[in-house]
Amino acid sequence: GTWSSPMTCATGHHLVAFRLRVEPPRGLWDDTAANNLDVTCSDSQVLEGVGGLAGTWGNWSAPCPRGQGVCGLRTRLEPPQNRGDDTGLNDLHLFCCP
C-alpha cells in the first residue's frame, strides 16, 4: 500500500479515542481485516481516515480521561499464513498517559 498524508490534532490538542473499520473473515474470498481508522482529538475534532471502504465501523473506544492523551499503542497482527490468505492488522489498542 501507500502512506496517506499526515493528519494532526490542532496545536495544543492530542488524540484521545479511535474507531476501526474491519472486514470480517470472508471464507474463500480475499480477507482484508482492518481497513480504516478515525480518531478524536481532545478538542472533539474528528480526523477521518482515508483507508478502504470494506467492512464496518466498530464502536468508538472509551476516551482517555480528561487531561490525558494517547501515548502508546498495541496492534494485533495475523502471522504469515504461508499458503493461506494473509490479513495483516486485525485490531488496535491505544494507551493513555498524562
PDB file of C-alpha atoms in Angstrom:
ATOM      1  CA  GLY A   1       0.000   0.000   0.000  1.00  0.00           C
ATOM      2  CA  THR A   2       0.885   3.648   0.108  1.00  0.00           C
ATOM      3  CA  TRP A   3       1.124   6.076   3.024  1.00  0.00           C
ATOM      4  CA  SER A   4      -1.564   8.743   3.294  1.00  0.00           C
ATOM      5  CA  SER A   5      -0.731  12.329   4.140  1.00  0.00           C
ATOM      6  CA  PRO A   6      -0.239  13.005   7.865  1.00  0.00           C
ATOM      7  CA  MET A   7      -3.189  14.349   9.857  1.00  0.00           C
ATOM      8  CA  THR A   8      -2.738  16.037  13.230  1.00  0.00           C
ATOM      9  CA  CYS A   9      -4.852  17.428  16.012  1.00  0.00           C
ATOM     10  CA  ALA A  10      -4.893  21.224  16.363  1.00  0.00           C
ATOM     11  CA  THR A  11      -1.977  22.773  18.238  1.00  0.00           C
ATOM     12  CA  GLY A  12      -2.260  22.069  21.964  1.00  0.00           C
ATOM     13  CA  HIS A  13      -4.634  19.124  21.494  1.00  0.00           C
ATOM     14  CA  HIS A  14      -3.992  15.388  21.363  1.00  0.00           C
ATOM     15  CA  LEU A  15      -5.571  12.145  20.271  1.00  0.00           C
ATOM     16  CA  VAL A  16      -7.987  10.672  22.831  1.00  0.00           C
ATOM     17  CA  ALA A  17     -10.139   7.997  21.109  1.00  0.00           C
ATOM     18  CA  PHE A  18     -10.478   5.930  17.929  1.00  0.00           C
ATOM     19  CA  ARG A  19     -12.672   3.591  15.938  1.00  0.00           C
ATOM     20  CA  LEU A  20     -11.566   0.996  13.430  1.00  0.00           C
ATOM     21  CA  ARG A  21     -13.256  -0.241  10.232  1.00  0.00           C
ATOM     22  CA  VAL A  22     -12.796  -4.015   9.989  1.00  0.00           C
ATOM     23  CA  GLU A  23     -13.923  -6.538   7.427  1.00  0.00           C
ATOM     24  CA  PRO A  24     -14.823  -9.908   8.998  1.00  0.00           C
ATOM     25  CA  PRO A  25     -13.413 -13.147   7.574  1.00  0.00           C
ATOM     26  CA  ARG A  26     -14.825 -13.853   4.099  1.00  0.00           C
ATOM     27  CA  GLY A  27     -14.166 -17.602   3.871  1.00  0.00           C
ATOM     28  CA  LEU A  28     -12.747 -18.429   0.444  1.00  0.00           C
ATOM     29  CA  TRP A  29     -12.563 -14.765  -0.614  1.00  0.00           C
ATOM     30  CA  ASP A  30      -9.646 -12.399  -0.009  1.00  0.00           C
ATOM     31  CA  ASP A  31      -9.712 -11.148   3.594  1.00  0.00           C
ATOM     32  CA  THR A  32      -8.622  -7.582   4.316  1.00  0.00           C
ATOM     33  CA  ALA A  33      -9.270  -7.141   8.103  1.00  0.00           C
ATOM     34  CA  ALA A  34      -8.588  -3.544   9.310  1.00  0.00           C
ATOM     35  CA  ASN A  35      -9.241  -1.055   6.524  1.00  0.00           C
ATOM     36  CA  ASN A  36      -9.648   2.390   8.054  1.00  0.00           C
ATOM     37  CA  LEU A  37      -9.205   4.395  11.240  1.00  0.00           C
ATOM     38  CA  ASP A  38     -10.924   7.514  12.601  1.00  0.00           C
ATOM     39  CA  VAL A  39      -9.577   9.339  15.664  1.00  0.00           C
ATOM     40  CA  THR A  40     -10.912  12.012  18.005  1.00  0.00           C
ATOM     41  CA  CYS A  41      -8.779  14.870  19.314  1.00  0.00           C
ATOM     42  CA  SER A  42      -9.091  16.417  22.784  1.00  0.00           C
ATOM     43  CA  ASP A  43     -10.983  19.383  21.242  1.00  0.00           C
ATOM     44  CA  SER A  44     -13.586  16.919  19.806  1.00  0.00           C
ATOM     45  CA  GLN A  45     -12.249  17.285  16.264  1.00  0.00           C
ATOM     46  CA  VAL A  46     -12.577  14.001  14.342  1.00  0.00           C
ATOM     47  CA  LEU A  47      -9.801  13.090  11.917  1.00  0.00           C
ATOM     48  CA  GLU A  48     -11.261  10.746   9.310  1.00  0.00           C
ATOM     49  CA  GLY A  49      -9.012   8.097   7.807  1.00  0.00           C
ATOM     50  CA  VAL A  50      -8.705   7.701   4.057  1.00  0.00           C
ATOM     51  CA  GLY A  51      -8.491   3.909   4.063  1.00  0.00           C
ATOM     52  CA  GLY A  52     -10.692   1.333   2.406  1.00  0.00           C
ATOM     53  CA  LEU A  53     -14.462   1.042   2.461  1.00  0.00           C
ATOM     54  CA  ALA A  54     -14.702  -2.713   3.126  1.00  0.00           C
ATOM     55  CA  GLY A  55     -16.080  -3.822   6.468  1.00  0.00           C
ATOM     56  CA  THR A  56     -18.000  -1.989   9.148  1.00  0.00           C
ATOM     57  CA  TRP A  57     -17.026   0.594  11.734  1.00  0.00           C
ATOM     58  CA  GLY A  58     -16.573  -0.667  15.259  1.00  0.00           C
ATOM     59  CA  ASN A  59     -17.646   1.339  18.283  1.00  0.00           C
ATOM     60  CA  TRP A  60     -15.599   4.316  19.405  1.00  0.00           C
ATOM     61  CA  SER A  61     -13.073   3.431  22.079  1.00  0.00           C
ATOM     62  CA  ALA A  62     -13.507   4.824  25.559  1.00  0.00           C
ATOM     63  CA  PRO A  63     -11.824   8.246  25.504  1.00  0.00           C
ATOM     64  CA  CYS A  64      -8.713   8.935  27.512  1.00  0.00           C
ATOM     65  CA  PRO A  65      -9.503  10.552  30.890  1.00  0.00           C
ATOM     66  CA  ARG A  66      -9.582  14.355  30.892  1.00  0.00           C
ATOM     67  CA  GLY A  67      -6.045  15.758  30.801  1.00  0.00           C
ATOM     68  CA  GLN A  68      -4.610  12.599  29.210  1.00  0.00           C
ATOM     69  CA  GLY A  69      -3.861  11.626  25.642  1.00  0.00           C
ATOM     70  CA  VAL A  70      -2.695   8.654  23.653  1.00  0.00           C
ATOM     71  CA  CYS A  71       0.930   7.849  24.390  1.00  0.00           C
ATOM     72  CA  GLY A  72       1.238   4.324  23.023  1.00  0.00           C
ATOM     73  CA  LEU A  73      -0.392   1.602  21.009  1.00  0.00           C
ATOM     74  CA  ARG A  74      -0.553  -2.143  20.650  1.00  0.00           C
ATOM     75  CA  THR A  75      -1.525  -3.883  17.436  1.00  0.00           C
ATOM     76  CA  ARG A  76      -2.858  -7.357  16.715  1.00  0.00           C
ATOM     77  CA  LEU A  77      -1.304  -8.767  13.563  1.00  0.00           C
ATOM     78  CA  GLU A  78      -2.057 -12.054  11.894  1.00  0.00           C
ATOM     79  CA  PRO A  79       1.132 -14.055  11.376  1.00  0.00           C
ATOM     80  CA  PRO A  80       2.029 -15.052   7.796  1.00  0.00           C
ATOM     81  CA  GLN A  81      -0.295 -17.816   6.629  1.00  0.00           C
ATOM     82  CA  ASN A  82       2.233 -19.185   4.103  1.00  0.00           C
ATOM     83  CA  ARG A  83      -0.169 -20.586   1.522  1.00  0.00           C
ATOM     84  CA  GLY A  84      -3.243 -19.085   3.216  1.00  0.00           C
ATOM     85  CA  ASP A  85      -4.806 -15.634   2.996  1.00  0.00           C
ATOM     86  CA  ASP A  86      -2.838 -13.007   4.970  1.00  0.00           C
ATOM     87  CA  THR A  87      -4.730 -10.088   6.517  1.00  0.00           C
ATOM     88  CA  GLY A  88      -2.121  -8.044   8.424  1.00  0.00           C
ATOM     89  CA  LEU A  89      -3.603  -5.634  11.007  1.00  0.00           C
ATOM     90  CA  ASN A  90      -6.631  -7.052  12.850  1.00  0.00           C
ATOM     91  CA  ASP A  91      -7.071  -4.896  15.966  1.00  0.00           C
ATOM     92  CA  LEU A  92      -5.666  -1.914  17.827  1.00  0.00           C
ATOM     93  CA  HIS A  93      -5.417  -0.799  21.470  1.00  0.00           C
ATOM     94  CA  LEU A  94      -4.355   2.724  22.425  1.00  0.00           C
ATOM     95  CA  PHE A  95      -2.886   3.647  25.823  1.00  0.00           C
ATOM     96  CA  CYS A  96      -3.432   6.934  27.644  1.00  0.00           C
ATOM     97  CA  CYS A  97      -0.903   8.917  29.691  1.00  0.00           C
ATOM     98  CA  PRO A  98      -0.983  12.318  31.457  1.00  0.00           C
TER      99      PRO A  98
END
